[in-house]
Each structure stands twice: as structure tokens, then as C-alpha cells.
Amino acid sequence: MARFVVEVMLKPEILDSQGQAVARALPRLGFDGVTGVRQGKRFEIELEGPVDEAATERVRKMAETLLANPVIETFELRAE
Amino acid sequence: MTARVGVITFPGSLDDRDAARAVLLAGAEPVPLWHASTDLGEVDAVVLPGGFSYGDYLRAGAIARFAPLMERLADAARGGLPVLGICNGFQVLCESHLLPGALTRNASLHFVCRAQRLRIENSGTEWTRAYEQGQEIVVPIKNIDGRYLADQKTLDELESEGRVVARYVDVNPNGSLNDIAGICNEAGNVVGLMPHPEHAVEALTGPSSEGLGFFTSVLTRMVGA
């Protein structure tokens, strides 16, 4: 069984209004010194077969096609 | 012969009935289409209605894009079929890459529901030719993922090619870049619009009936053809 993690984040130039809202809420809870928060998505994908180049390429294709919208987001993937 | 305008229903569509009624009031025959079908049937134009297709899971419009009928529609749209995406329909068109850019969470993070003033910036598209260039109309807007984004190069292209179809006037309800409420593709047959003209087709239920023009626009060429 191959297990991959794909993390999707908004591109840095895209306003992350949800991350900003979290950043504004933290000081109200007493967490001082927070200089920034960005919010993203994490996908855990399990595949039949070994972790090899073909499997990595399939997950990359999934990320490009569906998990991330390349217009506004970037992704990173790794095997676990 | 009466023009036939398809309205695609996805799981989670909300405004398909209103869109069909707007088509009817405009003088055409609404044709209900189901997302899982593989046949567009004999339609002269298609409306992608508002709502929350597939619960907006992942991203608004991201999963609807892969519905069997959407793949057929994408081919037909590239071939010139007039397509209007309203709200969630606009999101689906962007996710399908039939229109550039993306629609993201409102800058305010609030769901916005109000009567909104728009200016028709391009009255030459399949869906706006019933309007005067620069005409202002008031139609409802209701969304949480309505903030239009694109990179600067895309924005410059949209502006220089006159592909901003409608712009917010008085107030920008969601933080859209350049106050963009709607855009079209290069050919002008595919239009995406965040506000809801189908809710402004009768005085009884809308803030105006000024939304009807979107639905009468698409009929003019068909009648003339």
C-alpha cells in the first residue's frame, strides 16, 4: 500500500481571507506574537501497490486535475 | 419554432427552477437537463444555474466540472453554443477552464444577499445584447464564494478585449478584482455572472425585472437565424 500526502495552499499573492480571520482571532484568545496565518488543505491518499515513480506521477496528476486549482493554488506532495 | 434552452441540474443546484422560469418568461422553451446524462439533446443554449453543486465540496464547482454532461457541454461551448453560468454556474465554468480566473471566498467572509446594481459593460455578447452598452440594472446577488480573481495578465486581457460583461456599481459586495461581476470568453458565447438575473424577471418576486434581458438576449439571434 502506498500512502501519499498532498498539501494545497493558496498562492502567496492570493488574499487568504480565512487565514486572516484566524490570525485576527488568535490575539483575542491570548495568543500574542502571531505575525501571520495561512490556511490550506491536506489530502491523504492511499493507493494499491508500491511507492514508486508511477504512483507518484498518478498522485501528481490527481493534484493537478482535481485537488488543486492551479489558477489560485499550489500543491506539494510526498510519500509517507 | 420556439428556441429550446437547457438548464442543467446538479445535485445541490438551487436555482434551476427559477432559471427555467426565466427562460419561459423570455419566450423560449426550458429543457431540464440532468448532470449525469451524456446527451445534451436538441438545445439552442444552456444555463448553468446557481446553488451548491456537490455541496461545494473541495472548491465551488470543482466536482461538477467532471459531471458527464459537463464534458459534453464543454465541447459544445467551444463549438459556439451559448452558455450562461450564474453564480455556482460561473464557478463551474471557471473550474472547467471555459472562462479564465477563479471565484474565491468573499473578502468579508460573510454570505452576501442583497439587491445589487450592475453596469452592463459589454452588450455584444450572446447573453447581453438586449441591453444598452453602459446600462445599469438591479438584480439580486447571494454568494459566499463570489470574489473574482485572476492574475494581472488575464485581467489586462479581459479589460482590453472588452470581456468584462458586467461590473458592480456603488458597492463591491465580495472584493472581486476590478469590481468584476461577470465575464465572457473570447467568442462571447460563454458568459459567467455572479449575480442572479433569473431572480429579477417579475415585479412580484424580484427587485426589478431587469434580469430578463439576459434570457431574451440569447433568443434574438435564434429568431433571426
mmCIF file of C-alpha atoms in Angstrom, chain A residues 2-76:
data_model
loop_
_atom_site.group_PDB
_atom_site.id
_atom_site.type_symbol
_atom_site.label_atom_id
_atom_site.label_comp_id
_atom_site.label_asym_id
_atom_site.label_seq_id
_atom_site.Cartn_x
_atom_site.Cartn_y
_atom_site.Cartn_z
ATOM 1 C CA ALA A 2 1.343 3.415 -0.997
ATOM 2 C CA ARG A 3 0.417 6.420 1.065
ATOM 3 C CA PHE A 4 0.804 9.992 -0.149
ATOM 4 C CA VAL A 5 0.126 13.362 1.413
ATOM 5 C CA VAL A 6 -0.828 16.290 -0.787
ATOM 6 C CA GLU A 7 -0.895 19.766 0.725
ATOM 7 C CA VAL A 8 -2.688 22.518 -1.162
ATOM 8 C CA MET A 9 -2.129 26.197 -0.373
ATOM 9 C CA LEU A 10 -3.388 29.413 -1.907
ATOM 10 C CA LYS A 11 -0.678 31.139 -3.905
ATOM 11 C CA PRO A 12 1.072 33.776 -1.772
ATOM 12 C CA GLU A 13 -0.350 36.633 -3.827
ATOM 13 C CA ILE A 14 -3.945 35.444 -3.325
ATOM 14 C CA LEU A 15 -5.747 37.024 -0.375
ATOM 15 C CA ASP A 16 -6.319 34.276 2.195
ATOM 16 C CA SER A 17 -9.304 35.785 3.966
ATOM 17 C CA GLN A 18 -9.854 32.682 6.116
ATOM 18 C CA GLY A 19 -6.239 32.645 7.286
ATOM 19 C CA GLN A 20 -6.511 36.348 8.119
ATOM 20 C CA ALA A 21 -9.650 35.724 10.157
ATOM 21 C CA VAL A 22 -7.824 33.050 12.155
ATOM 22 C CA ALA A 23 -4.877 35.417 12.639
ATOM 23 C CA ARG A 24 -7.217 38.088 13.993
ATOM 24 C CA ALA A 25 -8.925 35.640 16.355
ATOM 25 C CA LEU A 26 -5.739 34.329 17.987
ATOM 26 C CA PRO A 27 -4.772 37.505 19.911
ATOM 27 C CA ARG A 28 -8.310 37.681 21.284
ATOM 28 C CA LEU A 29 -7.664 34.254 22.829
ATOM 29 C CA GLY A 30 -4.433 35.453 24.403
ATOM 30 C CA PHE A 31 -2.024 34.077 21.780
ATOM 31 C CA ASP A 32 0.241 37.064 21.286
ATOM 32 C CA GLY A 33 3.002 37.465 18.746
ATOM 33 C CA VAL A 34 1.250 35.812 15.770
ATOM 34 C CA THR A 35 2.529 37.565 12.651
ATOM 35 C CA GLY A 36 0.663 35.540 10.037
ATOM 36 C CA VAL A 37 -1.607 32.560 9.407
ATOM 37 C CA ARG A 38 -2.271 30.859 6.093
ATOM 38 C CA GLN A 39 -4.905 28.172 5.698
ATOM 39 C CA GLY A 40 -4.666 25.243 3.307
ATOM 40 C CA LYS A 41 -5.914 21.711 2.699
ATOM 41 C CA ARG A 42 -4.256 18.365 3.367
ATOM 42 C CA PHE A 43 -5.188 15.191 1.471
ATOM 43 C CA GLU A 44 -4.077 11.711 2.484
ATOM 44 C CA ILE A 45 -4.253 9.336 -0.440
ATOM 45 C CA GLU A 46 -3.784 5.591 -0.284
ATOM 46 C CA LEU A 47 -3.038 3.617 -3.412
ATOM 47 C CA GLU A 48 -2.644 -0.037 -4.193
ATOM 48 C CA GLY A 49 0.919 -1.092 -4.952
ATOM 49 C CA PRO A 50 4.326 0.264 -4.014
ATOM 50 C CA VAL A 51 5.551 3.835 -3.641
ATOM 51 C CA ASP A 52 7.318 4.228 -6.937
ATOM 52 C CA GLU A 53 7.677 6.791 -9.672
ATOM 53 C CA ALA A 54 4.484 5.683 -11.417
ATOM 54 C CA ALA A 55 2.450 6.044 -8.236
ATOM 55 C CA THR A 56 3.951 9.464 -7.540
ATOM 56 C CA GLU A 57 3.096 10.545 -11.063
ATOM 57 C CA ARG A 58 -0.503 9.376 -10.651
ATOM 58 C CA VAL A 59 -0.914 11.369 -7.444
ATOM 59 C CA ARG A 60 0.667 14.398 -9.085
ATOM 60 C CA LYS A 61 -1.905 14.093 -11.868
ATOM 61 C CA MET A 62 -4.719 13.868 -9.296
ATOM 62 C CA ALA A 63 -3.451 17.008 -7.599
ATOM 63 C CA GLU A 64 -3.175 18.937 -10.864
ATOM 64 C CA THR A 65 -6.560 17.781 -12.125
ATOM 65 C CA LEU A 66 -8.782 17.951 -9.073
ATOM 66 C CA LEU A 67 -7.194 18.552 -5.674
ATOM 67 C CA ALA A 68 -5.701 21.954 -6.530
ATOM 68 C CA ASN A 69 -6.894 24.702 -8.838
ATOM 69 C CA PRO A 70 -3.655 25.868 -10.492
ATOM 70 C CA VAL A 71 -5.177 29.296 -11.121
ATOM 71 C CA ILE A 72 -5.130 30.137 -7.413
ATOM 72 C CA GLU A 73 -3.359 27.296 -5.613
ATOM 73 C CA THR A 74 -0.067 25.411 -5.434
ATOM 74 C CA PHE A 75 0.484 21.925 -4.046
ATOM 75 C CA GLU A 76 3.249 19.805 -2.606
#
